[in-house]
Short mmCIF file of C-alpha atoms and ligand atoms in Angstrom, two decimals:
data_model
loop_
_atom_site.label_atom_id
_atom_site.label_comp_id
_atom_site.label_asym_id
_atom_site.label_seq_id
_atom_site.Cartn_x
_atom_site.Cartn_y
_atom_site.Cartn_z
CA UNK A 166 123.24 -5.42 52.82
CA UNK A 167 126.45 -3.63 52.29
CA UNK A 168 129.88 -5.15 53.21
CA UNK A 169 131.12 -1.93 54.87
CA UNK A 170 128.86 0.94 56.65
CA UNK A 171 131.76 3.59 56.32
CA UNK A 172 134.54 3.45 53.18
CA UNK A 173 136.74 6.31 53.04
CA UNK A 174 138.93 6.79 50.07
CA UNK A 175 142.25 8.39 50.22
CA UNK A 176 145.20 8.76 53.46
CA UNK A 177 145.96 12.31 53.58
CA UNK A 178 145.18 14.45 56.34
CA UNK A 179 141.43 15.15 55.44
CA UNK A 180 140.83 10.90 54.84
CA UNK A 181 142.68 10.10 57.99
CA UNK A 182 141.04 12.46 60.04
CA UNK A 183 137.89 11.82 58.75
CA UNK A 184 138.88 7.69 59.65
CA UNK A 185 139.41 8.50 63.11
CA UNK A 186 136.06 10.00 63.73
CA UNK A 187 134.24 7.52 62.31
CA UNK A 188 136.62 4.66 64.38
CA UNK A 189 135.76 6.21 67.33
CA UNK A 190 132.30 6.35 66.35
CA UNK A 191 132.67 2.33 65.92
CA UNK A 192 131.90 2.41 62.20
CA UNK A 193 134.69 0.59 61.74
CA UNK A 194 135.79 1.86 58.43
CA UNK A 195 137.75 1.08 55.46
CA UNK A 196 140.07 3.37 54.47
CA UNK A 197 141.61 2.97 50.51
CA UNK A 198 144.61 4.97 50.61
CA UNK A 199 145.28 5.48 47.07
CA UNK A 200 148.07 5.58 44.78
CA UNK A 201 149.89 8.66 46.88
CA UNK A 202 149.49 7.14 50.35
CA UNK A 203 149.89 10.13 52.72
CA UNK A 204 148.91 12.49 50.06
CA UNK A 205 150.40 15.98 49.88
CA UNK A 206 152.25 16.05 53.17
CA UNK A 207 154.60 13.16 52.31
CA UNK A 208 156.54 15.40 49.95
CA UNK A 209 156.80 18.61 52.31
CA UNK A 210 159.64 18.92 54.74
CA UNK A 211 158.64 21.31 57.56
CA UNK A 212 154.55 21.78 58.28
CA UNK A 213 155.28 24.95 60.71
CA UNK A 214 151.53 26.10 60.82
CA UNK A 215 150.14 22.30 61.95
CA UNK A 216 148.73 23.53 65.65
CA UNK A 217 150.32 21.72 68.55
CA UNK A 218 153.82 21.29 66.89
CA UNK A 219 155.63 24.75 68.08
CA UNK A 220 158.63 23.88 66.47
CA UNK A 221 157.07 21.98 63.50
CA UNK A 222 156.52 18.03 62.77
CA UNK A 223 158.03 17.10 58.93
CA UNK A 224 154.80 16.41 56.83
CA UNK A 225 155.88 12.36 56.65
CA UNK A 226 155.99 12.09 60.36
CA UNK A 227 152.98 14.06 60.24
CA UNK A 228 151.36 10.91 58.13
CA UNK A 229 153.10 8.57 59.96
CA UNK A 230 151.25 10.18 63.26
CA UNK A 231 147.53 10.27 61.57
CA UNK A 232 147.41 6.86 60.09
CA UNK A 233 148.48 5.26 63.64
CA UNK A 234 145.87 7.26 65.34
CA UNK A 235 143.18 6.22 62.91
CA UNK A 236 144.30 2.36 63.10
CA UNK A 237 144.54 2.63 66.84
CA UNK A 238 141.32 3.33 67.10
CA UNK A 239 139.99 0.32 64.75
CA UNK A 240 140.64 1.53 61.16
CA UNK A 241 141.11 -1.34 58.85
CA UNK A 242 143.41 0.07 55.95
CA UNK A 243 144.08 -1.13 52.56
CA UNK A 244 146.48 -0.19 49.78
CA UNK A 245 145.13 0.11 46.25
CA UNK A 246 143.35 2.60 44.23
CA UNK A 247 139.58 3.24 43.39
CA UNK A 248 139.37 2.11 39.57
CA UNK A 249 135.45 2.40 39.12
CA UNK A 250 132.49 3.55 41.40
CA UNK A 251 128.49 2.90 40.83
CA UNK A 252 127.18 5.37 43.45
CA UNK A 253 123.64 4.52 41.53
CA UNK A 254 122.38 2.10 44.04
CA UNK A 255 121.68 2.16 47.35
CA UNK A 256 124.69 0.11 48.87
CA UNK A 257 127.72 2.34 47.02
CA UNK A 258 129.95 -0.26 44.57
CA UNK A 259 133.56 0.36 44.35
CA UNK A 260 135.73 -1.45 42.49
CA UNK A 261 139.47 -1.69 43.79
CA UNK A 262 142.34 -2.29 41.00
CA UNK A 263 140.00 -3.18 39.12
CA UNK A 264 139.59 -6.67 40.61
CA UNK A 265 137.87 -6.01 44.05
CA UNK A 266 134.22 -5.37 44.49
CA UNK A 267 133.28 -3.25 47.76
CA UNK A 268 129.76 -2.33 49.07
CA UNK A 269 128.98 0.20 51.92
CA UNK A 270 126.07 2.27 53.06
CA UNK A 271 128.26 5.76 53.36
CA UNK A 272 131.10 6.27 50.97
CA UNK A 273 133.84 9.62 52.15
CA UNK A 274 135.71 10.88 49.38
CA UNK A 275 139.30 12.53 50.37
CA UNK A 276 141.43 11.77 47.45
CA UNK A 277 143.28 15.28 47.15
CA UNK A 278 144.61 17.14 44.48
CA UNK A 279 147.75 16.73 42.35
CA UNK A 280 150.03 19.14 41.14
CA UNK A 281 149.37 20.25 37.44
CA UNK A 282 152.08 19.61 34.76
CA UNK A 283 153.19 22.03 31.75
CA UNK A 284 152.49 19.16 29.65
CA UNK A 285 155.29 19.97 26.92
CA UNK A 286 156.57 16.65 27.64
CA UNK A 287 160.48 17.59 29.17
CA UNK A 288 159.06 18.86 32.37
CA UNK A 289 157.11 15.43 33.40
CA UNK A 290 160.41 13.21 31.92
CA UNK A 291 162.78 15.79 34.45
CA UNK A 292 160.74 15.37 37.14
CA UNK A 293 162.78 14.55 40.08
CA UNK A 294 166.29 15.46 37.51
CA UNK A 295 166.19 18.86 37.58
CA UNK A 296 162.47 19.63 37.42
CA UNK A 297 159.88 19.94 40.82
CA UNK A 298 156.47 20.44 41.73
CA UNK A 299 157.36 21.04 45.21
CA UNK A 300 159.87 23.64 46.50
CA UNK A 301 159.87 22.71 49.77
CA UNK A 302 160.87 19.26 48.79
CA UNK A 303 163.62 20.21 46.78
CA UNK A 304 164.79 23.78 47.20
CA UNK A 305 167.82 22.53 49.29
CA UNK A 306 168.92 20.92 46.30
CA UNK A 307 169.67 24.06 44.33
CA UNK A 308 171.90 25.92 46.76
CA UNK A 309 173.70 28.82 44.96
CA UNK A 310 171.91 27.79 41.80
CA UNK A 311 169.64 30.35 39.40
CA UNK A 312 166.16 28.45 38.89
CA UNK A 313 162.81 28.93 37.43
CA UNK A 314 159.10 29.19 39.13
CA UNK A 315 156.64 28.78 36.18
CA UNK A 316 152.95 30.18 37.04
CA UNK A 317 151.69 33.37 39.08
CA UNK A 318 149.45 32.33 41.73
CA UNK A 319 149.93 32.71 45.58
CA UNK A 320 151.82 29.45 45.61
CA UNK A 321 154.12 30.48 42.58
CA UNK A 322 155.24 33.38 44.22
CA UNK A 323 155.20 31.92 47.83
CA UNK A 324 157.80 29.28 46.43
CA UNK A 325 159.79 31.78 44.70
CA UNK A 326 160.24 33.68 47.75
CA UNK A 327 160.74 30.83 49.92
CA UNK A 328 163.35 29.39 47.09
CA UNK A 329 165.41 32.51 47.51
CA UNK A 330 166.83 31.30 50.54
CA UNK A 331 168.79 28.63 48.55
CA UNK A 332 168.93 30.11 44.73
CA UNK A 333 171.38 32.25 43.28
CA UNK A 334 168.31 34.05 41.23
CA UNK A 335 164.52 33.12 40.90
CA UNK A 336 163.04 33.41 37.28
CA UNK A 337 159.59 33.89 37.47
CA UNK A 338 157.95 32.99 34.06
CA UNK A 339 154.45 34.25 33.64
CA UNK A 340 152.25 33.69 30.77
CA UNK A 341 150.57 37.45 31.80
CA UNK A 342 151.34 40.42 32.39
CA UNK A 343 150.07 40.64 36.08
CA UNK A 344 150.13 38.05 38.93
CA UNK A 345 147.17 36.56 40.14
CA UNK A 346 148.89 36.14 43.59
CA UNK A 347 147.41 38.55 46.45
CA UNK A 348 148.96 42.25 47.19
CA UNK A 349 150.92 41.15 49.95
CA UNK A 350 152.90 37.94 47.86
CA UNK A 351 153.40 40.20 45.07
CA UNK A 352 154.84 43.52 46.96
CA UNK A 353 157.14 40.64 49.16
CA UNK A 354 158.23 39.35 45.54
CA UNK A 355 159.22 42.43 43.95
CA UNK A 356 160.63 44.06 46.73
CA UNK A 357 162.91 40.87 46.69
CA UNK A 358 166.37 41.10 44.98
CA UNK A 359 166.71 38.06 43.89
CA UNK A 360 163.56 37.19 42.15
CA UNK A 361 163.19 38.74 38.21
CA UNK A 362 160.12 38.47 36.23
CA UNK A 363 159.58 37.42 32.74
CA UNK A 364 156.18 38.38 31.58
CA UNK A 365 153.50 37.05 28.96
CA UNK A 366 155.73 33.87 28.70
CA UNK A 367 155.52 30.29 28.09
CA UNK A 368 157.76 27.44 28.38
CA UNK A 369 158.64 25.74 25.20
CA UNK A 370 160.90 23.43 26.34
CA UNK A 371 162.93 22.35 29.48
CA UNK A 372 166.96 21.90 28.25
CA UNK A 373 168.91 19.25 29.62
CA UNK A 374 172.21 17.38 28.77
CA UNK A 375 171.04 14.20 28.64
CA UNK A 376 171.34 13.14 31.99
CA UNK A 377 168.80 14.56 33.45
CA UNK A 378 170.89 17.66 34.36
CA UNK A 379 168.91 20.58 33.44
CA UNK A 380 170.85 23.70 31.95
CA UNK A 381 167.89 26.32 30.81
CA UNK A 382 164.78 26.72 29.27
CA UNK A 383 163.24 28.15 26.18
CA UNK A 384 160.45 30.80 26.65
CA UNK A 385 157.77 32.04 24.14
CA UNK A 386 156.68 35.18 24.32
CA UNK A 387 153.29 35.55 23.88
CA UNK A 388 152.37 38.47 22.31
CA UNK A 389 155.22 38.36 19.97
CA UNK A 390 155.85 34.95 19.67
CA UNK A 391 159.58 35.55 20.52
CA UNK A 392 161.75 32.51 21.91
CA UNK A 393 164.46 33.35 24.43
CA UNK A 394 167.15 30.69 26.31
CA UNK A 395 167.01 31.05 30.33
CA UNK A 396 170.27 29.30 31.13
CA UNK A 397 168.97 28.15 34.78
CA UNK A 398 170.18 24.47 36.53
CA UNK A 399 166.21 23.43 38.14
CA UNK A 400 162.51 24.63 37.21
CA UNK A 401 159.54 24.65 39.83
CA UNK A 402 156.05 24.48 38.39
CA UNK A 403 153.72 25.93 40.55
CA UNK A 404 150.34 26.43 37.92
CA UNK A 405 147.70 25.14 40.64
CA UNK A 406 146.27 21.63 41.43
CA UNK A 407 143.80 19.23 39.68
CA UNK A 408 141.16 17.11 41.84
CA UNK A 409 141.63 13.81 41.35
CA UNK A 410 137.75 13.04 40.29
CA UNK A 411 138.34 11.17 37.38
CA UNK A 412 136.78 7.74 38.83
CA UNK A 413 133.70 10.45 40.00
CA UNK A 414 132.77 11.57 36.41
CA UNK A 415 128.75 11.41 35.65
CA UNK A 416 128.67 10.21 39.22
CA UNK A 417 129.14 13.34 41.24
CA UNK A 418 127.93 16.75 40.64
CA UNK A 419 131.27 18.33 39.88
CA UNK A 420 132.73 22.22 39.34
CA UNK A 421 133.83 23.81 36.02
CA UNK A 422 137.52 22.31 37.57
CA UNK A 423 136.47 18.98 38.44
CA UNK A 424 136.19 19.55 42.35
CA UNK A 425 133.05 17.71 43.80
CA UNK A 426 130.19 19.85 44.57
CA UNK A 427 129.39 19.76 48.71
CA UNK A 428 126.56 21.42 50.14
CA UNK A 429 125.23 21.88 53.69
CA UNK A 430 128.81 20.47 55.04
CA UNK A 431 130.31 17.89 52.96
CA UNK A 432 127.27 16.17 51.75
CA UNK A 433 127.60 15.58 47.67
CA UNK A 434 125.03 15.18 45.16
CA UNK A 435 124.43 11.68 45.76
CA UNK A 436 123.22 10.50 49.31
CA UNK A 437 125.72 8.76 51.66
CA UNK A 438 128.61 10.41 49.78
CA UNK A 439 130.70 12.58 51.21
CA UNK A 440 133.69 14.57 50.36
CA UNK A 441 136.56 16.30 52.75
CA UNK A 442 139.94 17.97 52.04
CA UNK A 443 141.30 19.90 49.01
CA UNK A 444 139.16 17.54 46.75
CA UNK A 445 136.47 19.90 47.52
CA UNK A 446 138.40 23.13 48.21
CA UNK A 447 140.48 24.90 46.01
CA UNK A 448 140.13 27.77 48.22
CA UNK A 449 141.77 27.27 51.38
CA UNK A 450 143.62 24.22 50.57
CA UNK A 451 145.59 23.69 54.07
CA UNK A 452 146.01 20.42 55.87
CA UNK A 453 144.36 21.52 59.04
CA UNK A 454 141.61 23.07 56.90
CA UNK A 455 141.61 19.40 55.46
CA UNK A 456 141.28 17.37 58.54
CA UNK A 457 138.99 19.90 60.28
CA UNK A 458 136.59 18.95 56.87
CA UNK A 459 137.63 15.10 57.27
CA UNK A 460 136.08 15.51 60.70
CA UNK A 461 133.03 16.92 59.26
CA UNK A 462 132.51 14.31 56.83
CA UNK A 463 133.24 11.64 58.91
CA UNK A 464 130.55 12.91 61.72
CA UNK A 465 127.77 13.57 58.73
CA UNK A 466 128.33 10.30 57.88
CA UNK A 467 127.45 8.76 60.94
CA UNK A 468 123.99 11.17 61.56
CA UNK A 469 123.18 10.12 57.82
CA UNK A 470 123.79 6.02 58.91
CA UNK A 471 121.46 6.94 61.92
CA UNK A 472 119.08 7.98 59.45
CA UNK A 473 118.83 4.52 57.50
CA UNK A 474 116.00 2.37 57.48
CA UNK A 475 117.98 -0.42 58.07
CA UNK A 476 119.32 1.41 61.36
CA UNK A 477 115.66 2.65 61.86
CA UNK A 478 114.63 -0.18 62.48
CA UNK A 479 117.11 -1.72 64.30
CA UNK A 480 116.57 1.14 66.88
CA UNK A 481 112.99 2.01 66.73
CA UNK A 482 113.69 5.30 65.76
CA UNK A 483 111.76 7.06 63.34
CA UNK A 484 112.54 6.17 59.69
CA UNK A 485 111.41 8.71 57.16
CA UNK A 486 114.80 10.67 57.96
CA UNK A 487 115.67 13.26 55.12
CA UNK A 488 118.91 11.94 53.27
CA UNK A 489 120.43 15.85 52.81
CA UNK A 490 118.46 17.74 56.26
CA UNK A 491 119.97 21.48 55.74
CA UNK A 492 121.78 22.72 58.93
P1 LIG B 225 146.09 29.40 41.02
O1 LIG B 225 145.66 30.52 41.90
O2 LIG B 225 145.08 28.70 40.18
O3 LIG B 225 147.24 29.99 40.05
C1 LIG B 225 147.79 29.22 39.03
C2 LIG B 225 148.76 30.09 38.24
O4 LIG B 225 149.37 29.29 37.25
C3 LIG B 225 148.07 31.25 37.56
O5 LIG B 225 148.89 32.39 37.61
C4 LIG B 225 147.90 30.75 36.13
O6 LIG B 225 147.98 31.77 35.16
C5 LIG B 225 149.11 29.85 35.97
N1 LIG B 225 148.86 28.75 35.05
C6 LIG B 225 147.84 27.87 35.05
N2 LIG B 225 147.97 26.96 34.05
C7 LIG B 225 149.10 27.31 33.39
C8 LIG B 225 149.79 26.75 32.29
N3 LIG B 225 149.33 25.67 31.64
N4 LIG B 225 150.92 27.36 31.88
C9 LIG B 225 151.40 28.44 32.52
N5 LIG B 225 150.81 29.01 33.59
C10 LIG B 225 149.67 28.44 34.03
O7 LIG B 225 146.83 28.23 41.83
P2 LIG B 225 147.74 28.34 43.14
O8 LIG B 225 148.71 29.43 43.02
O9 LIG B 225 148.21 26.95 43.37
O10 LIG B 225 146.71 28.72 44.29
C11 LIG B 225 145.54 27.92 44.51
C12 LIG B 225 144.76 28.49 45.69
O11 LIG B 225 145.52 28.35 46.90
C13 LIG B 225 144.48 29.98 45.53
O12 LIG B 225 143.22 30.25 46.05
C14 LIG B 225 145.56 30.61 46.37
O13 LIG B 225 145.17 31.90 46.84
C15 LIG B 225 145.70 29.61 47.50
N6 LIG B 225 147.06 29.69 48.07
C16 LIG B 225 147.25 30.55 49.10
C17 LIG B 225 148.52 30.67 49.64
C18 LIG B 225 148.72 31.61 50.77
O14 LIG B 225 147.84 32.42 51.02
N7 LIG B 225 149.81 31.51 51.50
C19 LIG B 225 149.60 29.95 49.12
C20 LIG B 225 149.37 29.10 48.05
C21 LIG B 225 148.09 28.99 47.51
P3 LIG B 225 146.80 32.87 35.04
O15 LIG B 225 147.00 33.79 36.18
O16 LIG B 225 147.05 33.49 33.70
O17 LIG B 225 145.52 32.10 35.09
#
């Protein structure tokens, strides 16, 4: 017998939505929320595109919002962070901080995405001094300043557009010759004064003066392995996300990227495990696309805990119930 029937790990918008359904469908779940409690939307200002909120709701109040709703409704939360899983067995084993051993039938994964570093070292020690993975975080910060926006996806090219509001110039630094962003970002960024390009580039290094005050960076070209000094005052990296599946390794059919593998909804490769939010999409990647999939999860859960032999028989209902049923 398991200790929980629902445990849902992670406290963005895809594990707190997924929380409330499964509340109100008096599973009475556990929800881990992680390192990042929130997730994503506690370091965004303004959501604008969050439906209900004409004017906007800032992405912490946003949080603030979903976790009361979920704990309203019977949600019992805990801090700490998934250190080991043994989704071998029939009840599901996690292990909390490594000291705390939970069991439940039905196990939904939300834990998000993080940002992905340069990894030359400068940019992770700048971080917050000069150096951002969010622009709508931190733009305000460099008003009348020339920056950087390193990468040349849709959200490089969305933040150096929306950083042009506050920047004196936008550098983007590409390690390509074209941008992988769509048609529309790319004719909006070039049509835009104040963004240049540097192409088939790399950063080398981030300069700063010591305290944490960043004055340029040093960019390799590629093709001709020729450095050049940006003299800039803050750098954005925008080079896409990475899942955070680590704990889910050899447990979880994963992509080529690491994202867990959902079929038929958010049903995973193991039975009873779920998985909602931008842990499983690198696609659409909103927070309303993540809730709407925390709902999902959270309501195959509870057919699939119908489905149980335990429950079976509980209820007299028939139990030879097919763990995956396509829709
Ligand atoms: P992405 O599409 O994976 O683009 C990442 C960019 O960073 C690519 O240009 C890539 O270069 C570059 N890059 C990756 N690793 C790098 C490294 N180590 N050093 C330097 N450059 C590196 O990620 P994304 O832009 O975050 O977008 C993710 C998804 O969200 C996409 O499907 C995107 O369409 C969507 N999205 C949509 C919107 C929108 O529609 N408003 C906004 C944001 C994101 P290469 O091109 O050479 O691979």
């Amino acid at each position: 017998m398991a200790d929980q029937r629902v445990v849902i790990i992670g406290s963005g918008p895809a594990g707190l939505t997924a929380a409330l359904y499964a509340a109100r469908a008096n599973l009475k779940p556990l929800l881990i929320e992680g390192l990042d409690a929130g997730g994503q939307l506690m370091l965004t200002t303004m959501v604008e595109n969050w439906p209900g909120y004409r004017d906007g709701i800032l992405g912490p109040d946003l949080m603030v919002e979903m976790r009361a709703q979920a704990l309203r409704f019977g949600t019992d939360v805990v801090e700490g962070n998934v250190t080991s899983v043994d989704l071998g067995q029939r009840a599901l084993s996690l292990v909390l901080d490594s000291t705390r051993r939970v069991t439940t039938d039905a196990l939904i994964v939300a834990t998000g995405a993080s940002a992905r570093w340069l990894d030359i070292g400068s940019d992770r020690k700048l971080s917050g001094h000069g150096v951002s993975t969010c622009a709508t975080c931190d733009g305000y910060f460099f008003r009348g300043k020339p920056i950087a926006v390193i990468g040349g996806g849709d959200s490089a090219i969305e933040e150096a557009i929306f950083l042009t509001k506050f920047a004196s110039r936008v550098t983007v630094v590409h390690r390509r010759d074209a941008l992988r962003a769509s048609k529309i970002m790319r004719d909006k960024a070039f049509a835009n004064p104040k963004i240049e390009f540097v192409w088939d580039s790399e950063v080398v290094e981030i300069k700063d003066v010591g305290r944490g005050e960043v004055t340029g960076i040093i960019v390799r070209n590629v093709k001709t392995g020729q450095l050049r000094d940006v003299p800039l005052d803050g750098v954005f990296i925008a080079i896409g996300h990475t899942p955070n599946t680590a704990v889910f390794t050899g447990q979880l059919e994963l992509d080529g990227s690491g994202y867990i593998v959902t079929r038929h909804g958010t049903r995973t490769s193991v039975p009873g495990v779920f998985a909602a939010g931008d842990v499983q999409d690198h696609v659409y990647r909103q927070a309303v696309t993540a809730a709407g999939s925390g709902c999902m999860a959270a309501i195959d859960a509870e057919r699939y805990l119908e489905g149980m032999p335990e429950h079976a028989e509980a209820t007299g209902a028939p139990r030879s119930v097919e763990a995956h049923p396509p829709r």
